[in-house]
PDB file of C-alpha atoms and ligand atoms in Angstrom:
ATOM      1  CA  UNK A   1     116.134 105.624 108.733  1.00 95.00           C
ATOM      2  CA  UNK A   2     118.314 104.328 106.069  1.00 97.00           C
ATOM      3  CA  UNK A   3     121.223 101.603 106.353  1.00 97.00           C
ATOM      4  CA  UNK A   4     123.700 100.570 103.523  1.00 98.00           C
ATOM      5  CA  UNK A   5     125.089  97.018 104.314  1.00 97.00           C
ATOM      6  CA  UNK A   6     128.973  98.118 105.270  1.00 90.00           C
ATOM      7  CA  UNK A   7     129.933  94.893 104.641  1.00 95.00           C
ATOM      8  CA  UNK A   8     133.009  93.279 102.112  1.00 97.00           C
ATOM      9  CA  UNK A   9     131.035  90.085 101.227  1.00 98.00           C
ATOM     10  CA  UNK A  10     128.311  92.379 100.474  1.00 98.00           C
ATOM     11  CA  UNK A  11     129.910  94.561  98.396  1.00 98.00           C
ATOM     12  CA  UNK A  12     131.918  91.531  96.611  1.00 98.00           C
ATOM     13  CA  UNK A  13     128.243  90.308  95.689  1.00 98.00           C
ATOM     14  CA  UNK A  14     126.692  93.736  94.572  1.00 98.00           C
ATOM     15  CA  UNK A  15     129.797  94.085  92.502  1.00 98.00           C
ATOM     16  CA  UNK A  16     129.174  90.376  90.727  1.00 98.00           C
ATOM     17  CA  UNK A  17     126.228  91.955  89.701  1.00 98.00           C
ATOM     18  CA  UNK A  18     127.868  95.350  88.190  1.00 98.00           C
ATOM     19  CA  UNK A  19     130.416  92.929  85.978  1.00 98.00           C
ATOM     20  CA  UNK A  20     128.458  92.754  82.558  1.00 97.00           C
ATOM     21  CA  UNK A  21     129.776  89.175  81.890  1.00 97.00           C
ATOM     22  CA  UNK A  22     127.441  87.975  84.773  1.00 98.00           C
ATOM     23  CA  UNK A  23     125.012  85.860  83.181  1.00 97.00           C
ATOM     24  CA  UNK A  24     121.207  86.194  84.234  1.00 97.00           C
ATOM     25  CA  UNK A  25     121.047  82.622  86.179  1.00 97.00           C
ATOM     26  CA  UNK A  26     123.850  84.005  87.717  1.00 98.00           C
ATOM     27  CA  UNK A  27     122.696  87.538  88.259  1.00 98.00           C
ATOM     28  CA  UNK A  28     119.489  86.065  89.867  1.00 98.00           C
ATOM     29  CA  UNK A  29     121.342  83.692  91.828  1.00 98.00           C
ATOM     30  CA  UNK A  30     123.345  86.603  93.641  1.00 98.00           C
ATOM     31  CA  UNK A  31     120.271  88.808  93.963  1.00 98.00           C
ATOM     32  CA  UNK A  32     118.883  85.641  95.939  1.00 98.00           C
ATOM     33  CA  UNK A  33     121.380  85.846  98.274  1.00 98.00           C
ATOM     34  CA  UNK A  34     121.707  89.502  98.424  1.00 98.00           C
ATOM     35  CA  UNK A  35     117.918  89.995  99.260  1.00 98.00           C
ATOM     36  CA  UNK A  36     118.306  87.188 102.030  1.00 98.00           C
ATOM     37  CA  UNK A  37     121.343  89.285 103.641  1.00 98.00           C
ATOM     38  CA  UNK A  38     118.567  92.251 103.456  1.00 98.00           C
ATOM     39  CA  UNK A  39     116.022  90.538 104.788  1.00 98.00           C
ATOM     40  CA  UNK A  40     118.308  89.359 107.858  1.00 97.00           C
ATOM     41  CA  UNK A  41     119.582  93.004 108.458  1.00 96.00           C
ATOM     42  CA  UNK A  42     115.949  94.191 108.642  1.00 96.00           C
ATOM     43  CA  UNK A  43     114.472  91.555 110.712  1.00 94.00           C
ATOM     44  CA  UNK A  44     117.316  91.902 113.380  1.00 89.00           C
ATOM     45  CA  UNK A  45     115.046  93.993 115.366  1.00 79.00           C
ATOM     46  CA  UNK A  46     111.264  93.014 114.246  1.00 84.00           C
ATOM     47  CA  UNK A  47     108.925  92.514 116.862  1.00 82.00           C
ATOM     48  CA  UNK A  48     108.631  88.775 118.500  1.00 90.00           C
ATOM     49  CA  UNK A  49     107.307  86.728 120.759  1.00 93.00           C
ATOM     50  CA  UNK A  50     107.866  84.360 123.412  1.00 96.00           C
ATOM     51  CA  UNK A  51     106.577  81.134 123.522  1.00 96.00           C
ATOM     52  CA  UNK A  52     107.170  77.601 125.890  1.00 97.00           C
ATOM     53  CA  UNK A  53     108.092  74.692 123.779  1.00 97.00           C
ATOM     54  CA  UNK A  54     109.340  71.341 124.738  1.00 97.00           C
ATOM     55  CA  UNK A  55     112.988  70.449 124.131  1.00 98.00           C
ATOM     56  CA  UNK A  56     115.222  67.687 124.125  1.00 98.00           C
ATOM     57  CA  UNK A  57     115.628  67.789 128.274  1.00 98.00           C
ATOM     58  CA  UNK A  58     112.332  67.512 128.794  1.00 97.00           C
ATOM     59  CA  UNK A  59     111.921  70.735 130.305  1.00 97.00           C
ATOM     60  CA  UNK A  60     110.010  73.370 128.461  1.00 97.00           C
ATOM     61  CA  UNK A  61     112.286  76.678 126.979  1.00 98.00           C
ATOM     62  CA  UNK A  62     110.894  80.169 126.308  1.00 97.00           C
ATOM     63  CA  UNK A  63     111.560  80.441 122.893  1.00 97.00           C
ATOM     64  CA  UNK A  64     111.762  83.630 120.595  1.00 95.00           C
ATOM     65  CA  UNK A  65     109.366  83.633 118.186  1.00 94.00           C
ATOM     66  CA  UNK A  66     108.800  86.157 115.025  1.00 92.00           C
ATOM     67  CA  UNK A  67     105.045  86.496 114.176  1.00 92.00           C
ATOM     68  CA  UNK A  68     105.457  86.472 110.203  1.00 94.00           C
ATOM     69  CA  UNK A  69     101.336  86.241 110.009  1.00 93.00           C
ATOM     70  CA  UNK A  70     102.532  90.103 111.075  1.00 95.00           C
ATOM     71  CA  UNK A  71     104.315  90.028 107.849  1.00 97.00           C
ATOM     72  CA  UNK A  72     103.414  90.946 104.190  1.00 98.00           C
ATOM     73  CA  UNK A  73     106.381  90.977 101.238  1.00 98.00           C
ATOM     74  CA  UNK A  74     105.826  93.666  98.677  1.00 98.00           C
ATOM     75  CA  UNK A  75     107.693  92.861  95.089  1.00 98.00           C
ATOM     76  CA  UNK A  76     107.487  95.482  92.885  1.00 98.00           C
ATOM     77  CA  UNK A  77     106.647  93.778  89.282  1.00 97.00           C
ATOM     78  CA  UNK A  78     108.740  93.120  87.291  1.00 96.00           C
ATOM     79  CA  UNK A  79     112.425  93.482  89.121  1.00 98.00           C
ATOM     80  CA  UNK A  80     111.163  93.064  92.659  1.00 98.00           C
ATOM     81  CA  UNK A  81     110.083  89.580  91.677  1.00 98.00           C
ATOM     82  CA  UNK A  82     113.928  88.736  91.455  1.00 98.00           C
ATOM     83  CA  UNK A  83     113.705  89.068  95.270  1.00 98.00           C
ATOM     84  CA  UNK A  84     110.696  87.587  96.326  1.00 98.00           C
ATOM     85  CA  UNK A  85     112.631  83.742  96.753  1.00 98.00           C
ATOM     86  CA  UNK A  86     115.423  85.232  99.059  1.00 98.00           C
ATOM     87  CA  UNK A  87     113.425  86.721 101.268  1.00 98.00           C
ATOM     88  CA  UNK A  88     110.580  84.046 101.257  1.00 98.00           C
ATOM     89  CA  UNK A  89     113.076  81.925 102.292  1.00 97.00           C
ATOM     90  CA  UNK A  90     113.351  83.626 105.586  1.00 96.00           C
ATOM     91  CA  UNK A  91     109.768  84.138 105.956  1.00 96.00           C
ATOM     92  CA  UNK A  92     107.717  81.435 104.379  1.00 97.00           C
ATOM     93  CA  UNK A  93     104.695  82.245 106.684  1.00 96.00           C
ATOM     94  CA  UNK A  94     104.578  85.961 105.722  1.00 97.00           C
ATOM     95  CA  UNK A  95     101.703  86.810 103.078  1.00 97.00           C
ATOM     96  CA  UNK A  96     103.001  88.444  99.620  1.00 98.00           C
ATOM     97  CA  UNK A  97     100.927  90.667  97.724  1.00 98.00           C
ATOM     98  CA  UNK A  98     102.325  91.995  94.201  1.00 98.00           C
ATOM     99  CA  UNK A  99     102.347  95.564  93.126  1.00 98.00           C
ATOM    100  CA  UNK A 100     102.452  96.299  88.885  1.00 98.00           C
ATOM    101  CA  UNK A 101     104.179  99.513  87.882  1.00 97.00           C
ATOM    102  CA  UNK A 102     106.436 100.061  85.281  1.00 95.00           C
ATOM    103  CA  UNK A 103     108.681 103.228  84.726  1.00 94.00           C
ATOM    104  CA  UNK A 104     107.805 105.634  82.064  1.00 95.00           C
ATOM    105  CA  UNK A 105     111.080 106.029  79.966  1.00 91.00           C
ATOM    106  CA  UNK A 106     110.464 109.464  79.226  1.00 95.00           C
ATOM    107  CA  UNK A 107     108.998 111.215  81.944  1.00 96.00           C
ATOM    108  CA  UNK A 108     110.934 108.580  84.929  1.00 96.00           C
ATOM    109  CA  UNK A 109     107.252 108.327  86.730  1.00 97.00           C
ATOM    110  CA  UNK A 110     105.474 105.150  87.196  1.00 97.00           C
ATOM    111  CA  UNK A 111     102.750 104.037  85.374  1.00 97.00           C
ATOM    112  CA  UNK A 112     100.399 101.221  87.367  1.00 98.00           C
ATOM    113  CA  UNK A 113      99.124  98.453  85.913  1.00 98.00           C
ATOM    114  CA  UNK A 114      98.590  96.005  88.872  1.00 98.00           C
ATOM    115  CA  UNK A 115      97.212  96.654  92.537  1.00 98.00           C
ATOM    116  CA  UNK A 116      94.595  94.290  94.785  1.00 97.00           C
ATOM    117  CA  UNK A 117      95.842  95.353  97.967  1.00 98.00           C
ATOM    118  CA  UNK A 118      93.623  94.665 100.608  1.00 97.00           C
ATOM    119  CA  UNK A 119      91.764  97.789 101.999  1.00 96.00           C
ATOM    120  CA  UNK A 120      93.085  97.847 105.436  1.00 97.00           C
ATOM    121  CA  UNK A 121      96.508  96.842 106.025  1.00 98.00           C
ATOM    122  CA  UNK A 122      96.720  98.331 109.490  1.00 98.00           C
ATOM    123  CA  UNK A 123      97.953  94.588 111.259  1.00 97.00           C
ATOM    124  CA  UNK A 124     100.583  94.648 108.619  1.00 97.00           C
ATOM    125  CA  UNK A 125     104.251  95.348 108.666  1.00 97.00           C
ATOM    126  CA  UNK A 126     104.925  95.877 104.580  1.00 98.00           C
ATOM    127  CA  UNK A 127     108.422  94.684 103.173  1.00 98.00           C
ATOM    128  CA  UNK A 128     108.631  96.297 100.070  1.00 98.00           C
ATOM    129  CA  UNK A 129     111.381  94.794  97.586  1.00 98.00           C
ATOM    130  CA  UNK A 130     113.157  96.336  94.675  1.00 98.00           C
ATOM    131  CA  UNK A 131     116.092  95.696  93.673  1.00 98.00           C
ATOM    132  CA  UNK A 132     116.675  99.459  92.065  1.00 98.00           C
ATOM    133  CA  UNK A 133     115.849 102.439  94.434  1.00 98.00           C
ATOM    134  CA  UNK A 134     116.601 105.397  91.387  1.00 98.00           C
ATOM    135  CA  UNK A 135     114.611 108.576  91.421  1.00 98.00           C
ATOM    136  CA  UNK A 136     112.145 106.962  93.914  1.00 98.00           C
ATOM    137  CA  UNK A 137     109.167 107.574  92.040  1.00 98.00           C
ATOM    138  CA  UNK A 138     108.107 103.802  92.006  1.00 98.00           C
ATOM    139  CA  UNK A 139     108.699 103.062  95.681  1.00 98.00           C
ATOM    140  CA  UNK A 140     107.439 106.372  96.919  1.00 98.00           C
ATOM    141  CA  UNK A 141     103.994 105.520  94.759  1.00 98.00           C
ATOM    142  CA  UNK A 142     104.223 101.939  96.534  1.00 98.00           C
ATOM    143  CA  UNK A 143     104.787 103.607  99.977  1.00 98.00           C
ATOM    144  CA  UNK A 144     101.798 106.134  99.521  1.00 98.00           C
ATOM    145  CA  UNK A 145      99.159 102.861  98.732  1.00 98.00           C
ATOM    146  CA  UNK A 146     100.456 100.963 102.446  1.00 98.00           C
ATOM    147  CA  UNK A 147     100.376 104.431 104.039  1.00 98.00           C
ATOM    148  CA  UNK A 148      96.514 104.653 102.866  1.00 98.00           C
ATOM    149  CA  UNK A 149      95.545 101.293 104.028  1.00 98.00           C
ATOM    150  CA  UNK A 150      97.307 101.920 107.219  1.00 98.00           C
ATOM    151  CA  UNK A 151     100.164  99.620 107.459  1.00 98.00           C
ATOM    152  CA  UNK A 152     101.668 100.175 110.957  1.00 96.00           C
ATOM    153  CA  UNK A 153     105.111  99.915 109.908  1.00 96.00           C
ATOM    154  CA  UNK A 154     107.342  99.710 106.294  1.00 98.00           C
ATOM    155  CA  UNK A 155     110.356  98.168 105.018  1.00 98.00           C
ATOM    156  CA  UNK A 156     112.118  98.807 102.061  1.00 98.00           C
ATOM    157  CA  UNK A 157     114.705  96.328 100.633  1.00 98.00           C
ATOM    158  CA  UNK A 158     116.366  97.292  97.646  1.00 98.00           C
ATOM    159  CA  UNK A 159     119.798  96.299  96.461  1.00 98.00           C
ATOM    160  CA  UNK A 160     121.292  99.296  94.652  1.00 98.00           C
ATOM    161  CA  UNK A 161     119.669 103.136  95.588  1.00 98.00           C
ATOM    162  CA  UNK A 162     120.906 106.751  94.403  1.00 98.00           C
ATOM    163  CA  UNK A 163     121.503 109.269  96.811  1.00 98.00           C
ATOM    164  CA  UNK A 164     118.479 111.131  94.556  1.00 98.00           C
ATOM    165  CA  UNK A 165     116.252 108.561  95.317  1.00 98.00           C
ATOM    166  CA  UNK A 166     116.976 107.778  99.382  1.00 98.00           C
ATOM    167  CA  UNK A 167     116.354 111.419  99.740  1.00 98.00           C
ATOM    168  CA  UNK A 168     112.973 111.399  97.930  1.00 98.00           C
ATOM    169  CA  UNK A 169     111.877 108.157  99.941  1.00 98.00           C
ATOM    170  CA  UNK A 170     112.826 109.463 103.291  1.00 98.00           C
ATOM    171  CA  UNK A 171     111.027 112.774 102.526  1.00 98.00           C
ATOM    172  CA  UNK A 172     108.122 111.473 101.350  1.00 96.00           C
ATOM    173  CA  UNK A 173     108.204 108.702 104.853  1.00 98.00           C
ATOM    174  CA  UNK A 174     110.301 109.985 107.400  1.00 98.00           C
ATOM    175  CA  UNK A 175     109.005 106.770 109.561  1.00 97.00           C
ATOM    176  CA  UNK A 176     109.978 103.898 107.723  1.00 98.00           C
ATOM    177  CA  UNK A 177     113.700 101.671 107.628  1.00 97.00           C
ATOM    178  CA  UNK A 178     115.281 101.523 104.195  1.00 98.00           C
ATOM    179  CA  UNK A 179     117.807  98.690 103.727  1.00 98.00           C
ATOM    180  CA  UNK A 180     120.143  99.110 100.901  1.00 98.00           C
ATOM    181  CA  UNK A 181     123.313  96.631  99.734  1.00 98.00           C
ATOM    182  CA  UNK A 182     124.694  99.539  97.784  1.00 98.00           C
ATOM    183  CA  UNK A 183     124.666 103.412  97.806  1.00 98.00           C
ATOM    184  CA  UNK A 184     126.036 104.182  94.481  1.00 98.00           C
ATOM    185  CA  UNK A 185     127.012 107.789  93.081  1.00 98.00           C
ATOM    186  CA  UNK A 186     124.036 109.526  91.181  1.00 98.00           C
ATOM    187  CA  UNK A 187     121.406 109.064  88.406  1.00 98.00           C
ATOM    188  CA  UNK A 188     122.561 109.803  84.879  1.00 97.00           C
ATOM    189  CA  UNK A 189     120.178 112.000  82.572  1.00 96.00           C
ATOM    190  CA  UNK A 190     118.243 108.863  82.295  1.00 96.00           C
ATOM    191  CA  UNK A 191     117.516 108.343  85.720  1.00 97.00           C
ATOM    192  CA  UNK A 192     119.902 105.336  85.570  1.00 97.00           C
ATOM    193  CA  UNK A 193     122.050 104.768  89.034  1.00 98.00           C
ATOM    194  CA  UNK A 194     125.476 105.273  87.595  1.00 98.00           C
ATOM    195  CA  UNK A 195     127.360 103.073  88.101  1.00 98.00           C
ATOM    196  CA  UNK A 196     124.203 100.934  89.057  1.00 98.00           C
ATOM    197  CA  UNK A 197     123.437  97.753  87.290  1.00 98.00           C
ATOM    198  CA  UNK A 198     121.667  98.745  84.053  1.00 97.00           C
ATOM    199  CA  UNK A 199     118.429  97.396  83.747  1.00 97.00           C
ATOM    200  CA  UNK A 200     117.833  94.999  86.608  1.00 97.00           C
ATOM    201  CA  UNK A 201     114.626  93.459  85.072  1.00 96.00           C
ATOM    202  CA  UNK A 202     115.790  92.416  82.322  1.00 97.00           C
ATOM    203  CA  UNK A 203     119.561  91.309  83.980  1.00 97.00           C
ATOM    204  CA  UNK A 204     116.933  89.170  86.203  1.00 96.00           C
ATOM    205  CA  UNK A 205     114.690  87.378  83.526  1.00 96.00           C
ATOM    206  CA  UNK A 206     117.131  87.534  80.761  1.00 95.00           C
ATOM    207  CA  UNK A 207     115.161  89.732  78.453  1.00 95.00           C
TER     208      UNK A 207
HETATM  209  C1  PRP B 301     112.773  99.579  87.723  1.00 63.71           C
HETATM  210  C2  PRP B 301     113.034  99.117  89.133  1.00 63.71           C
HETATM  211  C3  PRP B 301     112.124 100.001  89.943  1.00 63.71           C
HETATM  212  C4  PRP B 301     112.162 101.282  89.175  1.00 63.71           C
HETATM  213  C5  PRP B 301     113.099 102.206  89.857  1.00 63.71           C
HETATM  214  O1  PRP B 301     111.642  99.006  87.216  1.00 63.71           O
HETATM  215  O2  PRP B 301     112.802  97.758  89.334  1.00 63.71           O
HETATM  216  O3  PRP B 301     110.812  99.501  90.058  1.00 63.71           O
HETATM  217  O4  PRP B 301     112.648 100.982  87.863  1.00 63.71           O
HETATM  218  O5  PRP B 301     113.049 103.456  89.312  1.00 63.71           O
HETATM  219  P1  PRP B 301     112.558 104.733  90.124  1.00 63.71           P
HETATM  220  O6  PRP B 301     113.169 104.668  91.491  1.00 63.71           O
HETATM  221  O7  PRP B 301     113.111 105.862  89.290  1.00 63.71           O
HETATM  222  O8  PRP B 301     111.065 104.727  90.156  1.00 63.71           O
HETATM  223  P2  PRP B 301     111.183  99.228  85.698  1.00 63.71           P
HETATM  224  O9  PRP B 301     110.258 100.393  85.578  1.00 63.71           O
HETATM  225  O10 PRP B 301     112.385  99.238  84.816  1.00 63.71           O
HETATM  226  O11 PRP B 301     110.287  97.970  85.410  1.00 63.71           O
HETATM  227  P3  PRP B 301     110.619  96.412  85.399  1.00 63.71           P
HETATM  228  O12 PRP B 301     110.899  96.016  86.813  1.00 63.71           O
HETATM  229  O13 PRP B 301     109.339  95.859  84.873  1.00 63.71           O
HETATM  230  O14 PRP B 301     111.792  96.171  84.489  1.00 63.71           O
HETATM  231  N1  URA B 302     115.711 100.725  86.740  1.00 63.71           N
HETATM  232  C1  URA B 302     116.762  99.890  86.627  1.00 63.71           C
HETATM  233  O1  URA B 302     116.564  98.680  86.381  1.00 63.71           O
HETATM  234  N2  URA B 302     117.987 100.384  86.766  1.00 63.71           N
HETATM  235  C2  URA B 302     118.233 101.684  87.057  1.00 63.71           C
HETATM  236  O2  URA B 302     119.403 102.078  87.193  1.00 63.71           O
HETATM  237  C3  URA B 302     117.122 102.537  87.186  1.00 63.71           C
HETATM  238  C4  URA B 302     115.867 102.033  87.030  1.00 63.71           C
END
């Protein structure tokens, strides 16, 4: 399943990002907010639990509560790290565990350089975030690791995706929720999303 956030604000924000005079403290700022609207849309569902806790009555009230020890957020070094705040935010109980790959320039596949996942993941829902979702090489790769160690369900947050790339990721996991701000047109010959928002990473850390 894949949703794109059909939403004005939303689109006003993504589109912030597009304008090239949008400075990086700026850029990052937005993709804060941006990856907190994400993080909302794909927790509207999640699993929960209910609980009795006193309130101001005196009486007790069955509260909903989310179990984020459930909960595991996935940046993607070096862009997905641009999202990690936002959605922490929102879940400061969940556990985060980085994953390193960069994208080969040449032949668009990624290259990893950083991965200590835990052998069994299987208690673990896995929020992956990216802000780019392009040919889907990087996220597939990531997808393939939690799929491995078992993780019993996966989200994907990203802000901008290609049609190329939501049809890789859904091919490669038919089972898990992607949760895009944008669906833009296509990749150019670089595997850039066109129009996209050039290179996110270094937009983010002002490189
Ligand atoms: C970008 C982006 C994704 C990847 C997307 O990272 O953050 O991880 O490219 O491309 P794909 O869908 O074609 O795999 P990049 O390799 O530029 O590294 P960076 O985050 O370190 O800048
Ligand atoms: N990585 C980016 O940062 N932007 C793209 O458009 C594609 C990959």
């Amino acid at each position: 399943m894949h949703k794109i956030i059909d939403n004005n604000f939303v689109k006003s924000l993504v589109d912030k990002l597009r304008h090239t005079g949008t400075e990086p403290a700026e850029f990052y700022r937005i993709t804060t907010i941006i990856s907190q609207i994400l993080a909302y849309e794909a927790l509207r569902n999640a699993e929960f639990s209910r609980a009795s806790i006193p309130i101001w009555t005196g009486n007790s009230y069955e509260a909903t509560i989310i179990d984020q020890r459930k909960l595991v957020i996935l940046p993607i070094l070096r862009a997905g790290i641009g999202m990690l705040d936002g959605v922490r935010h929102l879940l400061p109980a969940a556990q985060v565990q980085v994953l390193g790959m960069y994208r080969n320039e040449d032949t668009l596949k990624p290259i990893w350089y950083y991965n200590k996942l835990p052998e069994s993941m299987h208690t673990l829902h896995a929020i992956l975030i990216d802000p780019m979702l392009a040919t889907g090489g990087s996220l597939c790769d990531a997808v393939r690791e939690l799929k491995r160690r078992d993780s019993y369900q996966i989200t994907v947050l990203s802000i901008v995706a290609s049609p190329e790339g939501i049809k890789k990721l859904e091919a490669e996991a038919p089972e898990i929720n992607i949760f895009v701000a944008a669906l833009d047109e296509k990749l150019n010959e670089n595997g850039y999303i066109i129009p996209g928002l050039g290179d996110a990473g270094d937009r983010i850390f002002n490189t």
